[in-house]
Amino acid sequence: MSNVKKAALVFSMVRKINPAYFFLLIINSLVFSGQIMTNIVFPKFLIDELTGGRSTQRLIMWVAAIVLSNLIFAFLKKTLRRTVDIMERRIAWGIERLFAEKIMSVEYRNLEDPHYLDLKERASFAMSNQGVVYNLIANTIAFLNEIFTITGLVAIMLRLSWILVVTLTATIGLLVLIQAGFSKYQQKFYAELMPVNRKYGYYINLTFDKLIQKETRLYSMQEMLGNTVATYNKEINKWFGRFYRRMGLTMGLFQVVTVLQTMLAYGFVGTRTLDGGIGIGDLTMYVSSAVSFSSAVLTMGMSVVMVFQMLGFLTPLAELMSVPDEEKLTGTARLEKVRSIAFENVTFTYPKTDKKVLDNVSFGIREGEKISIVGLNGAGKSTVVKLICRLYHPDSGTIYINGTDIFEYDRETYLRAIAAVFQDYRLFNFSICENISCKSADESRDKAEELLTKVGMTDKVSGLKNGIDSLFGKEYDTEGVEFSGGQAQKIAIARALYKDASLVILDEPTSALDPMAEAEIYENFNGLVGDKTALYISHRMSSSVFCDRILVISNGKIESFGTHRELMKNENSTYYRLFSSQAKNYRHAT
Amino acid sequence: MSEKTSKKIKKPLLRMLDKAVKDDPVIFAFLGIYTIAAVCVPVFTVALPKVIVGYLTGNAPTAGGIVYISMIFFAAGALVYFLKRFIGDFTYPRITALRIDFIRSLAVKLVSIDYKYMESASFYEEREMAFNSANGNDNGVEGIYHKLFELPQLCLIVLALSVFIGLKSVVILLAIALHIAAASFIAVRVQKFTYSKKELLARGERRVGYYAKTAKDFSYGKDIRLYDLKYRITENLKKEIECYINTYRIIRNREYALGFISLLTLVISDAVIYGTLTYLTVSGMSIADYTMYLAAVFSLNSQTSELSGNITFVMNEYMYVRDLYRFFDEDLGSEDGTAEEKPLAIDDKAPTDIEFDNVTFKYPGADKNVFENFSLKIPAGQKLALVGINGAGKTTFVKLLTGLFKADSGRILINGRNINEYDKKHLYGMFAVVFQDVNILAFTVAQNIACALDGIDGEKVDYVLKQVGLYDKINALEKGKDTMMLKIIEQDGLMLSGGESQKLAIARALYKGGNCVIMDEPTSALDALAEAEIYSEFDALTDGRTAIYISHRLASTKFCDVIALIDGSGLCEYGSHEELMAKRGVYYDMFVTQGKYYQDGGDAA
C-alpha cells in the first residue's frame, strides 16, 4: 500500500473524529513561526537603537515590544497547547475506536485467518508500543511549524543575499546525505527487530496474564518465564547497543554540520558588516535567521523521515481498515423463518490449513426437527454450525435455507433468525440483564427475568446486590460479579433463548454444568425451543437420545444420519462406540 | 509511607545508584566525559557573539580576521558538540541495560506472589503505574537514570552561568530565578495533581481498554456478530472515551489555570532582563557585551528550565519507582512463605494424607461462605472423587488445598501438619494438578512439560509422553520434543487439538510427580472415546499417590475409592459408589439423572 494512500486513510480517520483539528493545527503553526520571527526581528531594532540614536523613548518602546510579544505568544501557545493536547488524546482513542469498529464489522471468517490475527497484533503493537498515532501527529505538527518558519526566515535572509540561502541549503544537502545512509540502516534495523520485539511482547504479557497464574505457581514456572523475559531483553539491548553507536556517529556528524552552518553565517554576515552595508543589529538578525533556518530545515527533515517511518508502521492497520465491511457483502433477500436447511456438496477448509474439515457434504434438515451432531474431537461439528451462521464461506457447494442460498439473505433478518450458544461463548461486562437481552435494560428487564427462571439462575441473581442489573465481570468495574463456568453458561443459554429465533443452535451448551442442571436444561429445552428447529452438539451422548435425528460426522464425511435406534444397530459405527463407552458406566444403575 | 519502613529500607534512589555502580561502573567514566563536553557547549554559544561583535566593533577588523575566528570556533565547537552527542547516544543502551533486572524481578514476582492477588482486579489497578515504571525507556526507572545522567552537566552550567550573570547584575539573576521558580512550582503542583488522579486515570483507561480490547479480541467475534452487539460496544466505547477525556481535561485545565502565574513572572523577568541590559549598555557597556550577556541569559534560562524539568521529572517518576520498590519489598507471600522452621521434605511420590479440619472460607469481597466448618479426611493413597452441583466449591477446594488461597479459619493438614507451615514452593511441589483449561505456552514441547528452560530430563519427557499416548505424534515431528508450540514465536509451531492439549497437561503433571494428583474437570471438552481413554489411564497416572478427581461426569467416580459429594454448605454425602447408590440420596439422584438416557441404547446393544 502506498504512503499516499495510508496518509489519506489517517487523514480521513482524523476528519471523521474531529474535523476542527486541521484548522487548529494551522493556527498552531502560525503562532509557532510568528514567535520565532518576532524574536529575530524585534531585537534588531533594539540593537540598532542602542548602536544608533539611543533615544530613551524608543528604547523603552522596543523593550516593551519584545516583552509584550513574548507575553502574547506565550499565552497563545499555552492556550493552543491545552486544546491540541486534549484533541490529540481524543484522536488517538478515536482511531483505536475506528480500529475496534472495523474488527467488529468485517466478515467473521477473517478473524480465524492467522494472517488477520497477525495483522491485528502488528497494528496494535504499532499503536501501543511504537506510539504511531502520537508520533504521526507530533511530526505532522513539527512539519507544518517548520514549513511556516522556513518561509519566513528565507524572506528575511533574501533581503541580505541569496548566496547565504544557497550556501546554507548546500550544507543541508550534506545533512540529507548523512541522514539518508542512516535512515536506510534504521529501517532495516527496525524491520529486523520487529519479530524479536513481538516475541518479547508475548512473554512479558504472559507474566501479566491471569489465566496462567495457577499453573505458574503450581508448576513453578517463575524461573522459566523470568529468564526468557530477561534473555529477550538482553538480546534486544545488544541490538540497540549497535544501533545507538551508529546513531551517535550520525547525530554527532549532524552536530558538526550545524556548527559549520553557524560559523558560515557569522563569517558571511560578518564580512558583509565590514563593507558597511549593514549594522550590528542586522548582523544579529541575519545570524539568528541563518541559525534558526538550519535548525528548522533539520527539524523538518527529521519530521518527514519520522512521518514516513510511522506510515511504514501503519501498514498493518491500513490493510485491516481496507477490508470491506460485511454489510456490503451480503444479499438483499429477507428471511422470515427457517423452514429448511440443506447442505449441497459442501467442502470447507480452514484458512491457511490444508485439511478438508468437510469434504463434499450433503444433508437436509426439516422445519422443527431437533438434530444432534456427533463426532470425535476435531471432526467438524462446530464447523457445520459456523457455516450455517454464515461465519464462513464454503470452499465449494452451497448451503440453502428455505431453498435460497444463505448468502442471498440480508444481514439483519438472517441474524435475527438464528440464536446460538457456542462452546467458546463469551459474555460481556454489561449488566446481567443486558447480557441476556443485548438491549438496554429498561426495555428488556421483564423478559430477561423470566428467562433467568427458566435456566434456573433466579436464586443466584436475586441474591446479588443489584440483582439483574449487576455488572458481569470485574474487568470493566471492580465491583462487578463473577460467575462460575456453569452459571455463565446458563446466562449464555438465556441469551440465546431471549432472541426468539426460529433456528436455535447449541454447541456444547452444558459442558460445565452439573448433572442436575444439565438434565434440567435438556428437559426444559424441548419445551423452551418448542417447534423451532434446533441443532445440538454435545459430548454427552445421552443428549442425542431425545433428538429426532443424529448427524454423525467422521473424517469430513457424513457417516450416517438417522434416529438413535437406527444408529445403535450398527456396532461398528462411530456413534455406537461413542455412546457405549459412556453408557457402560451407567448400566444397571437402578 | 510510614517512617519506620523508610528508615529500615534504603531510599530507592540510592538503591538505583548502588545498582548502577555494581552493574556497570564504566557508565560513570562516560558520565565524566559527557559532562565535560556538555559544559563546554554554552561557553561556545555565549562567547561566540561577543568575540565576533567585539572584533567587528573594534579597531580595523579585516575579512581574514573574521575567517580566522570562525575557523577556530568551528574546530572547537565541532569537537565539543560531537563528543556530547556521541557519548550520550553511546551510553544510552548501557543505561537501558540497567533496567532489565527490574523487568525480570517484576515478572518473577508477579508469577510468584500469593495467588489471591491475581483474582483481585484492584491489585493491578493500584499498581499499574508502578509496573509501568519498569517498562519503557522514557519513564520510571530508566527515565530517572537518563535524567540523572544529565544532572551533573546541567548543575555545573547553571551554576557557572549564574555566577557569570550575577557578577554583572544580581537583579537579572533574581528575575530569572523567579520565573523558573514559578514554572517549577507549577510543574510540581500539576504532577502532584496528576498523581492524585492516577487511579481515576487508570480506571478510565481500563474501561476504555476493556471495550477496545473486547471489540478487537477475535474470540468475541462470533457473539458480537450473532447478537448484533457492535453498535452497543461502539457506543459504550465512545462514552468511556469521553469519560477519560474529561478526567484528562480536568488535569490539563488545572495546568492551564496555574500557567497564568508563569505568564506573570515571564513579563517581570523579560522586562528586567531587557531593561537592565539596555540600561547598562546606555550607561557604557559595549554592544559586544550586550550580545554576550543576552546569549548567557538565554542559555541560563533554557538550562535552568531543563534542570528544573529534570528534577520535577525525577520527583514525579520517583513516586512510581518507589511504588515499584515497595512492591518488590512487600511480602505478598511469595515462594519463601512465612514458615519459621522449614518442615522436612516429603519424599517424591510418597502419598500424603490430607485433612480439612473445620475449614471456613469465602472469597475476598464475597458475602457468602464457600465452606463453613468443612471437614474431610483423605488418607494417603486414596482416590477421592469430588462431586457436587455448580458453585458447590469443588475448584475452591483445590485452590485451598494447594495453598493458592488461604482458609479464613480452620486448618488444612498434610501429613498432620498445617499447610501454612510448609514453605510455598514446597507446598506447590507436592501437587500435580490438571485443570480443565489447559494453558499451552509458546515454549518447546519438552519445556512445556518440564516447565523449565534447561536441565530437562529428556528420557523422562519421552516416558511421560508415551504414558499419555502423545509420543508417536511428537516423535514424528522434525524436531521431536524440541518443537516450538503455538504459532506465536515460530510460524510452524505445533498446535494441538483440545484432547491432545489435555493429554499434554497430564504429561506435565506426570513429569512433575509430586505426592498428590488433582484432576479438575479434565475431560469436559473431550469426546467420549478420549474421555474413556483418560479414565483407563487414571490408575497409571496416579501410581499409588493420593488422588482427587473432580468431574461432572459421574461415571468417573467408579474408579475412585470413595466419593465426597459437597454442596453449598459442606460435605453432604461420603462413601463408595455402591454405598451412596444404596443410600438413594443426592448422589443417587444425580447418577440416575445423568444415566437415564443411556439406558435406552444400552438395551439395544
Coordinates of C-alpha atoms in Angstrom, one line a residue, chain B residues 133-496:
Chain B
S133 CA 7.8 2.2 35.6
A134 CA 9.8 -0.9 34.9
N135 CA 8.7 -0.9 31.2
G136 CA 9.6 1.9 28.9
N137 CA 12.7 3.9 28.0
D138 CA 11.5 7.3 28.9
N139 CA 9.7 6.8 32.2
G140 CA 10.1 5.2 35.6
V141 CA 13.4 3.5 36.3
E142 CA 15.1 4.1 33.0
G143 CA 13.7 7.6 32.7
I144 CA 15.2 8.5 36.0
Y145 CA 18.6 7.0 35.1
H146 CA 18.7 9.0 31.9
K147 CA 17.8 12.2 33.6
L148 CA 20.4 11.6 36.3
F149 CA 23.0 11.3 33.6
E150 CA 22.2 14.8 32.5
L151 CA 22.1 16.2 36.0
P152 CA 25.8 17.0 36.7
Q153 CA 26.4 19.0 33.5
L154 CA 23.1 20.9 33.9
C155 CA 24.0 21.8 37.5
L156 CA 27.5 22.9 36.5
I157 CA 26.3 25.0 33.7
V158 CA 23.5 26.7 35.7
L159 CA 26.0 27.4 38.5
A160 CA 28.6 28.9 36.1
L161 CA 26.2 31.0 34.2
S162 CA 24.5 32.2 37.4
V163 CA 27.8 33.4 38.8
F164 CA 28.7 35.0 35.4
I165 CA 25.5 36.9 35.1
G166 CA 25.2 37.6 38.8
L167 CA 28.5 39.3 38.8
K168 CA 27.1 41.7 36.2
S169 CA 23.6 42.1 37.6
V170 CA 22.0 40.4 40.5
V171 CA 18.6 41.7 39.5
I172 CA 18.6 39.8 36.3
L173 CA 19.6 36.6 38.2
L174 CA 16.7 37.1 40.6
A175 CA 14.3 37.8 37.8
I176 CA 15.3 34.5 36.1
A177 CA 15.1 32.7 39.4
L178 CA 11.6 34.0 40.0
H179 CA 10.4 32.8 36.6
I180 CA 12.0 29.4 36.9
A181 CA 10.7 29.0 40.4
A182 CA 7.2 29.8 39.3
A183 CA 7.5 27.3 36.4
S184 CA 8.8 24.6 38.7
F185 CA 6.1 25.3 41.3
I186 CA 3.5 24.8 38.6
A187 CA 5.1 21.6 37.3
V188 CA 5.2 20.1 40.8
R189 CA 1.7 21.1 41.5
V190 CA 0.5 19.6 38.2
Q191 CA 2.4 16.4 38.8
K192 CA 1.0 16.1 42.3
F193 CA -2.4 16.7 41.0
T194 CA -1.9 14.1 38.2
Y195 CA -0.6 11.6 40.8
S196 CA -3.7 12.2 42.9
K197 CA -5.8 11.4 39.9
K198 CA -3.8 8.4 38.9
E199 CA -6.4 5.9 40.0
L200 CA -9.1 7.7 38.2
L201 CA -7.0 7.9 35.1
A202 CA -6.1 4.2 35.4
R203 CA -9.7 3.3 35.8
G204 CA -10.7 5.4 32.8
E205 CA -8.0 3.8 30.8
R206 CA -9.0 0.4 32.0
R207 CA -12.6 0.9 31.0
V208 CA -11.8 2.3 27.6
G209 CA -9.3 -0.5 27.3
Y210 CA -11.9 -3.1 28.2
Y211 CA -14.2 -2.2 25.3
A212 CA -11.4 -1.7 22.9
K213 CA -9.8 -4.9 23.8
T214 CA -13.1 -6.9 23.8
A215 CA -14.0 -5.5 20.4
K216 CA -10.6 -6.3 19.0
D217 CA -10.5 -9.8 20.6
F218 CA -11.3 -12.2 17.8
S219 CA -12.7 -14.8 20.3
Y220 CA -15.6 -12.4 20.9
G221 CA -16.2 -12.1 17.2
K222 CA -18.9 -14.8 16.9
D223 CA -21.1 -13.5 19.7
I224 CA -20.7 -9.9 18.7
R225 CA -22.0 -10.7 15.3
L226 CA -24.7 -13.1 16.2
Y227 CA -26.1 -10.9 18.9
D228 CA -25.5 -7.7 16.9
L229 CA -23.5 -6.1 19.7
K230 CA -21.3 -4.0 17.5
Y231 CA -23.5 -0.9 18.0
R232 CA -23.7 -1.2 21.8
I233 CA -20.0 -1.8 22.2
T234 CA -19.1 1.1 19.9
E235 CA -21.5 3.4 21.8
N236 CA -20.1 2.3 25.1
L237 CA -16.6 2.8 23.9
K238 CA -17.4 6.3 22.8
K239 CA -18.9 7.1 26.2
E240 CA -15.9 5.8 28.0
I241 CA -13.5 7.7 25.8
E242 CA -15.5 10.9 26.7
C243 CA -15.2 10.0 30.4
Y244 CA -11.5 9.5 30.1
I245 CA -11.0 12.7 28.1
N246 CA -13.0 14.6 30.8
T247 CA -10.6 13.4 33.5
Y248 CA -7.7 14.3 31.3
R249 CA -9.2 17.7 30.6
I250 CA -9.6 18.4 34.4
I251 CA -5.8 17.8 34.7
R252 CA -5.0 20.0 31.7
N253 CA -7.3 22.7 32.9
R254 CA -5.6 22.8 36.3
E255 CA -2.3 23.1 34.5
Y256 CA -3.7 25.8 32.3
A257 CA -5.0 27.8 35.2
L258 CA -1.8 27.6 37.1
G259 CA 0.1 28.6 34.0
F260 CA -1.1 32.1 34.3
I261 CA 1.2 32.6 37.2
S262 CA 4.1 31.8 34.9
L263 CA 2.8 34.4 32.3
L264 CA 3.1 37.0 35.0
T265 CA 6.6 36.0 36.0
L266 CA 7.6 35.9 32.3
V267 CA 6.6 39.5 31.9
I268 CA 8.6 40.5 35.0
S269 CA 11.7 38.6 34.1
D270 CA 11.6 39.8 30.4
A271 CA 11.2 43.4 31.5
V272 CA 14.0 43.1 34.0
I273 CA 16.4 41.4 31.6
Y274 CA 15.9 43.6 28.6
G275 CA 15.5 46.7 30.7
T276 CA 18.7 46.1 32.7
L277 CA 20.8 45.2 29.8
T278 CA 19.6 48.1 27.7
Y279 CA 20.2 50.4 30.7
L280 CA 23.7 49.0 31.2
T281 CA 24.5 49.5 27.5
V282 CA 23.3 53.0 27.5
S283 CA 25.4 53.7 30.6
G284 CA 28.6 52.4 28.9
M285 CA 28.6 48.6 28.4
S286 CA 29.9 47.6 25.0
I287 CA 27.4 46.3 22.4
A288 CA 29.5 43.1 22.3
D289 CA 28.9 42.6 26.0
Y290 CA 25.3 43.2 25.5
T291 CA 25.0 40.4 23.0
M292 CA 27.1 38.1 25.2
Y293 CA 25.0 38.7 28.3
L294 CA 21.8 38.3 26.3
A295 CA 23.1 34.9 25.0
A296 CA 24.1 34.0 28.5
V297 CA 20.7 34.8 29.8
F298 CA 19.0 32.7 27.1
S299 CA 21.4 29.9 27.9
L300 CA 20.8 30.1 31.6
N301 CA 17.0 30.3 31.1
S302 CA 16.9 27.2 28.9
Q303 CA 19.4 25.2 31.0
T304 CA 17.7 26.1 34.2
S305 CA 14.3 25.1 32.9
E306 CA 15.8 21.9 31.7
L307 CA 17.3 21.3 35.1
S308 CA 14.1 22.0 36.9
G309 CA 12.2 19.9 34.3
N310 CA 14.7 17.1 35.1
I311 CA 14.2 17.5 38.8
T312 CA 10.4 17.5 38.6
F313 CA 10.5 14.6 36.2
V314 CA 12.7 12.6 38.7
M315 CA 10.5 13.6 41.6
N316 CA 7.4 12.6 39.7
E317 CA 8.7 9.3 38.4
Y318 CA 10.3 8.7 41.7
M319 CA 6.8 8.2 43.2
Y320 CA 6.1 5.3 40.8
V321 CA 9.6 3.8 41.2
R322 CA 9.1 4.0 45.0
D323 CA 5.8 2.1 44.5
L324 CA 7.7 -0.4 42.4
Y325 CA 10.3 -0.9 45.0
R326 CA 7.6 -1.2 47.6
F327 CA 6.0 -3.9 45.5
F328 CA 9.4 -5.7 45.3
D329 CA 9.9 -5.4 49.1
E330 CA 6.3 -6.1 50.1
D331 CA 5.7 -9.6 51.5
L332 CA 2.9 -10.8 49.3
G333 CA 3.5 -14.3 50.3
S334 CA 5.9 -15.3 47.5
E335 CA 7.7 -18.6 47.5
D336 CA 9.6 -18.4 50.7
G337 CA 6.4 -18.3 52.6
T338 CA 6.0 -17.5 56.2
A339 CA 7.5 -20.6 57.8
E340 CA 10.0 -20.0 60.5
E341 CA 11.2 -23.6 60.5
K342 CA 11.5 -25.5 57.3
P343 CA 9.5 -28.7 57.5
L344 CA 11.0 -31.9 56.5
A345 CA 10.8 -32.6 52.8
I346 CA 8.4 -35.3 51.8
D347 CA 9.7 -38.0 49.5
D348 CA 8.7 -37.6 46.0
K349 CA 5.8 -39.8 45.2
A350 CA 5.2 -40.8 48.8
P351 CA 1.4 -40.4 49.1
T352 CA 0.3 -37.8 51.6
D353 CA -2.7 -37.8 53.7
I354 CA -4.9 -34.7 53.7
E355 CA -7.3 -33.4 56.2
F356 CA -9.7 -30.4 56.1
D357 CA -10.5 -29.6 59.7
N358 CA -13.3 -27.1 60.3
V359 CA -12.4 -25.0 57.3
T360 CA -14.3 -21.8 56.6
F361 CA -13.6 -19.7 53.6
K362 CA -15.1 -17.0 51.5
Y363 CA -13.6 -15.1 48.6
P364 CA -12.4 -11.6 49.3
G365 CA -15.2 -9.2 48.7
A366 CA -17.9 -12.0 48.6
D367 CA -20.6 -12.1 51.2
K368 CA -21.3 -15.8 51.2
N369 CA -19.0 -18.5 52.6
V370 CA -18.0 -21.2 50.1
F371 CA -17.1 -23.5 53.0
E372 CA -18.4 -23.4 56.5
N373 CA -16.8 -25.6 59.1
F374 CA -15.9 -28.0 56.4
S375 CA -14.1 -31.2 57.4
L376 CA -12.9 -34.1 55.2
K377 CA -10.1 -36.6 55.6
I378 CA -8.3 -38.2 52.6
P379 CA -6.0 -41.0 53.8
A380 CA -2.7 -41.4 52.0
G381 CA -3.0 -43.2 48.7
Q382 CA -6.8 -42.8 48.5
K383 CA -8.5 -41.9 45.2
L384 CA -11.3 -39.5 46.0
A385 CA -13.9 -38.3 43.6
L386 CA -15.2 -34.9 44.5
V387 CA -18.6 -34.2 43.1
G388 CA -21.3 -31.5 43.6
I389 CA -23.5 -29.1 41.8
N390 CA -22.2 -25.9 40.1
G391 CA -20.9 -23.5 42.7
A392 CA -20.6 -26.1 45.4
G393 CA -16.9 -25.2 45.8
K394 CA -15.1 -28.0 44.1
T395 CA -12.5 -25.8 42.4
T396 CA -12.2 -23.7 45.6
F397 CA -11.4 -26.9 47.4
V398 CA -8.4 -27.3 45.1
K399 CA -7.3 -23.7 45.5
L400 CA -7.4 -24.0 49.2
L401 CA -5.6 -27.4 49.3
T402 CA -2.8 -26.3 47.0
G403 CA -2.3 -23.1 49.0
L404 CA -3.4 -20.7 46.2
F405 CA -5.9 -19.3 48.7
K406 CA -5.8 -19.4 52.5
A407 CA -8.6 -20.6 54.7
D408 CA -10.3 -17.9 56.8
S409 CA -10.4 -20.3 59.8
G410 CA -9.8 -23.9 60.5
R411 CA -6.9 -26.0 59.4
I412 CA -5.8 -27.9 56.3
L413 CA -3.3 -30.6 57.2
I414 CA -1.0 -32.5 55.1
N415 CA 0.6 -35.4 56.9
G416 CA -0.7 -33.9 60.1
R417 CA 1.0 -30.6 59.5
N418 CA -0.8 -27.3 58.8
I419 CA -0.1 -26.3 55.2
N420 CA 0.7 -22.8 56.3
E421 CA 3.8 -24.2 57.9
Y422 CA 5.2 -25.5 54.7
D423 CA 7.0 -23.1 52.6
K424 CA 5.0 -22.2 49.5
K425 CA 7.4 -23.6 46.9
H426 CA 7.5 -26.9 48.8
L427 CA 3.7 -27.0 49.1
Y428 CA 3.2 -26.3 45.4
G429 CA 5.7 -29.0 44.7
M430 CA 3.5 -31.6 46.4
F431 CA 0.7 -31.3 43.9
A432 CA 0.4 -32.3 40.3
V433 CA -2.8 -30.6 39.1
V434 CA -4.5 -30.8 35.7
F435 CA -7.1 -28.1 35.1
Q436 CA -10.0 -28.0 32.7
D437 CA -8.5 -25.1 30.7
V438 CA -5.1 -26.2 29.6
N439 CA -2.6 -23.4 29.1
I440 CA 0.0 -24.3 26.5
L441 CA 2.7 -21.7 26.3
A442 CA 5.0 -20.7 23.4
F443 CA 7.9 -22.9 24.6
T444 CA 9.0 -26.2 23.2
V445 CA 7.1 -29.4 23.9
A446 CA 9.7 -30.5 26.4
Q447 CA 9.8 -27.1 28.1
N448 CA 6.0 -27.1 28.3
I449 CA 6.1 -30.5 30.0
A450 CA 9.1 -29.8 32.3
C451 CA 8.2 -26.2 33.0
A452 CA 11.9 -25.3 32.8
L453 CA 14.2 -23.9 30.1
D454 CA 17.1 -26.3 30.7
G455 CA 18.1 -29.2 32.9
I456 CA 15.2 -31.1 31.4
D457 CA 15.3 -34.9 31.8
G458 CA 14.8 -35.9 28.2
E459 CA 14.1 -39.6 28.9
K460 CA 11.5 -38.7 31.5
V461 CA 9.8 -36.4 29.0
D462 CA 9.7 -39.3 26.5
Y463 CA 8.4 -41.6 29.2
V464 CA 5.5 -39.4 30.2
L465 CA 4.7 -38.6 26.5
K466 CA 4.4 -42.4 26.0
Q467 CA 2.2 -42.7 29.0
V468 CA -0.3 -40.2 27.7
G469 CA -0.1 -41.5 24.2
L470 CA 1.4 -38.5 22.6
Y471 CA 4.9 -39.9 22.0
D472 CA 4.3 -41.1 18.4
K473 CA 2.9 -37.8 17.3
I474 CA 5.6 -35.7 18.9
N475 CA 8.4 -38.1 17.8
A476 CA 7.3 -37.9 14.2
L477 CA 7.9 -34.2 14.1
E478 CA 11.1 -33.0 12.6
K479 CA 12.5 -31.5 15.9
G480 CA 10.6 -34.0 18.1
K481 CA 10.1 -32.8 21.6
D482 CA 12.1 -29.7 20.9
T483 CA 9.4 -28.4 18.5
M484 CA 8.1 -25.0 19.5
M485 CA 4.5 -24.9 20.4
L486 CA 1.9 -22.4 19.3
K487 CA 2.3 -20.1 16.3
I488 CA 3.3 -17.0 18.2
I489 CA 7.1 -17.5 18.3
E490 CA 7.5 -19.8 15.3
Q491 CA 5.2 -19.7 12.3
D492 CA 5.3 -23.5 12.0
G493 CA 4.8 -24.1 15.7
L494 CA 2.8 -27.1 16.9
M495 CA -0.9 -26.7 17.5
L496 CA -2.6 -29.4 19.4

